[in-house]
């Protein structure tokens, strides 16, 4: 959970996405064996 201003929360989410999105996408693609489903899974993770 994020506390502080909305700008701080957005910056933190952007930082987390930059740090983890490629790893999550690779792992999702290996597990799901479908690139489009993997992209959807990663997007849902950050919603």
CSV table of N, CA and C in Angstrom, one decimal:
chain,number,residue,atom,x,y,z
A,1,UNK,N,0.8,-1.2,0.0
A,1,UNK,CA,0.0,0.0,0.0
A,1,UNK,C,0.9,1.2,0.0
A,2,UNK,N,0.5,2.2,-0.8
A,2,UNK,CA,1.3,3.4,-0.9
A,2,UNK,C,0.6,4.6,-0.1
A,3,UNK,N,1.5,5.3,0.6
A,3,UNK,CA,1.0,6.5,1.3
A,3,UNK,C,1.7,7.7,0.8
A,4,UNK,N,1.0,8.8,0.8
A,4,UNK,CA,1.6,10.1,0.3
A,4,UNK,C,0.8,10.6,-0.8
A,5,UNK,N,1.4,11.4,-1.6
A,5,UNK,CA,0.7,12.1,-2.7
A,5,UNK,C,0.4,11.1,-3.9
A,6,UNK,N,-0.5,11.5,-4.7
A,6,UNK,CA,-0.8,10.6,-5.9
A,6,UNK,C,0.4,10.6,-6.8
A,7,UNK,N,1.2,11.7,-6.9
A,7,UNK,CA,2.4,11.7,-7.7
A,7,UNK,C,3.4,10.8,-7.2
A,8,UNK,N,3.6,10.7,-5.9
A,8,UNK,CA,4.5,9.7,-5.3
A,8,UNK,C,4.1,8.3,-5.6
A,9,UNK,N,2.8,8.0,-5.5
A,9,UNK,CA,2.3,6.7,-5.8
A,9,UNK,C,2.6,6.3,-7.2
A,10,UNK,N,2.3,7.2,-8.1
A,10,UNK,CA,2.5,7.0,-9.6
A,10,UNK,C,4.0,6.7,-9.8
A,11,UNK,N,4.9,7.5,-9.2
A,11,UNK,CA,6.3,7.3,-9.4
A,11,UNK,C,6.7,5.9,-8.9
A,12,UNK,N,6.2,5.5,-7.7
A,12,UNK,CA,6.6,4.2,-7.2
A,12,UNK,C,6.1,3.1,-8.1
A,13,UNK,N,4.9,3.2,-8.6
A,13,UNK,CA,4.3,2.2,-9.5
A,13,UNK,C,5.2,2.1,-10.8
A,14,UNK,N,5.5,3.3,-11.3
A,14,UNK,CA,6.4,3.3,-12.5
A,14,UNK,C,7.7,2.6,-12.2
A,15,UNK,N,8.3,2.9,-11.0
A,15,UNK,CA,9.6,2.3,-10.7
A,15,UNK,C,9.4,0.8,-10.6
A,16,UNK,N,8.4,0.3,-10.0
A,16,UNK,CA,8.2,-1.2,-9.8
A,16,UNK,C,7.9,-1.8,-11.2
A,17,UNK,N,7.2,-1.1,-12.1
A,17,UNK,CA,7.0,-1.7,-13.4
A,17,UNK,C,8.3,-1.8,-14.2
A,18,UNK,N,9.1,-0.7,-14.1
A,18,UNK,CA,10.4,-0.7,-14.8
A,18,UNK,C,11.3,-1.8,-14.3
A,19,UNK,N,11.2,-2.1,-13.0
A,19,UNK,CA,12.1,-3.1,-12.4
A,19,UNK,C,11.7,-4.5,-12.7
A,20,UNK,N,10.4,-4.8,-12.6
A,20,UNK,CA,9.9,-6.1,-12.7
A,20,UNK,C,9.1,-6.6,-13.9
A,21,UNK,N,8.7,-5.7,-14.8
A,21,UNK,CA,7.9,-6.1,-15.9
A,21,UNK,C,8.5,-7.0,-16.9
A,22,UNK,N,9.8,-6.9,-17.2
A,22,UNK,CA,10.4,-7.8,-18.1
A,22,UNK,C,10.6,-9.2,-17.5
A,23,UNK,N,10.9,-9.3,-16.3
A,23,UNK,CA,11.0,-10.6,-15.6
A,23,UNK,C,9.6,-11.3,-15.5
A,24,UNK,N,8.6,-10.5,-15.2
A,24,UNK,CA,7.3,-11.0,-15.1
A,24,UNK,C,6.8,-11.5,-16.5
A,25,UNK,N,7.1,-10.7,-17.5
A,25,UNK,CA,6.7,-11.1,-18.9
A,25,UNK,C,7.4,-12.4,-19.3
A,26,UNK,N,8.7,-12.5,-19.0
A,26,UNK,CA,9.4,-13.8,-19.4
A,26,UNK,C,8.8,-15.0,-18.6
A,27,UNK,N,8.6,-14.8,-17.3
A,27,UNK,CA,8.1,-15.9,-16.5
A,27,UNK,C,6.6,-16.3,-17.0
A,28,UNK,N,5.8,-15.3,-17.3
A,28,UNK,CA,4.5,-15.5,-17.7
A,28,UNK,C,4.5,-16.2,-19.1
A,29,UNK,N,5.3,-15.8,-20.0
A,29,UNK,CA,5.4,-16.4,-21.3
A,29,UNK,C,5.8,-17.9,-21.2
A,30,UNK,N,6.8,-18.2,-20.4
A,30,UNK,CA,7.2,-19.6,-20.2
A,30,UNK,C,6.1,-20.4,-19.6
A,31,UNK,N,5.4,-19.9,-18.6
A,31,UNK,CA,4.3,-20.6,-18.0
A,31,UNK,C,3.1,-20.8,-18.8
A,32,UNK,N,2.7,-19.7,-19.5
A,32,UNK,CA,1.4,-19.7,-20.3
A,32,UNK,C,1.6,-20.2,-21.7
A,33,UNK,N,2.8,-20.1,-22.2
A,33,UNK,CA,3.1,-20.5,-23.6
A,33,UNK,C,2.3,-19.8,-24.6
A,34,UNK,N,2.0,-18.5,-24.3
A,34,UNK,CA,1.3,-17.6,-25.2
A,34,UNK,C,1.7,-16.2,-24.9
A,35,UNK,N,2.3,-15.5,-25.9
A,35,UNK,CA,2.8,-14.2,-25.7
A,35,UNK,C,1.7,-13.2,-25.4
A,36,UNK,N,0.6,-13.3,-26.0
A,36,UNK,CA,-0.5,-12.4,-25.8
A,36,UNK,C,-1.1,-12.6,-24.4
A,37,UNK,N,-1.3,-13.8,-23.9
A,37,UNK,CA,-1.8,-14.1,-22.6
A,37,UNK,C,-0.8,-13.6,-21.5
A,38,UNK,N,0.5,-13.8,-21.9
A,38,UNK,CA,1.6,-13.3,-20.9
A,38,UNK,C,1.5,-11.8,-20.8
A,39,UNK,N,1.4,-11.1,-21.9
A,39,UNK,CA,1.2,-9.6,-21.8
A,39,UNK,C,0.0,-9.2,-21.0
A,40,UNK,N,-1.1,-9.9,-21.2
A,40,UNK,CA,-2.3,-9.6,-20.4
A,40,UNK,C,-2.1,-9.8,-18.9
A,41,UNK,N,-1.4,-10.9,-18.6
A,41,UNK,CA,-1.1,-11.2,-17.2
A,41,UNK,C,-0.3,-10.2,-16.5
A,42,UNK,N,0.7,-9.7,-17.2
A,42,UNK,CA,1.6,-8.7,-16.7
A,42,UNK,C,0.8,-7.4,-16.5
A,43,UNK,N,0.0,-7.0,-17.5
A,43,UNK,CA,-0.8,-5.8,-17.3
A,43,UNK,C,-1.7,-5.9,-16.2
A,44,UNK,N,-2.4,-7.0,-16.0
A,44,UNK,CA,-3.3,-7.2,-14.9
A,44,UNK,C,-2.6,-7.1,-13.5
A,45,UNK,N,-1.3,-7.6,-13.5
A,45,UNK,CA,-0.5,-7.5,-12.3
A,45,UNK,C,-0.4,-6.1,-11.8
A,46,UNK,N,-0.2,-5.1,-12.7
A,46,UNK,CA,0.0,-3.8,-12.3
A,46,UNK,C,-1.2,-2.9,-12.2
A,47,UNK,N,-2.4,-3.5,-12.5
A,47,UNK,CA,-3.6,-2.7,-12.4
A,47,UNK,C,-4.0,-2.4,-11.0
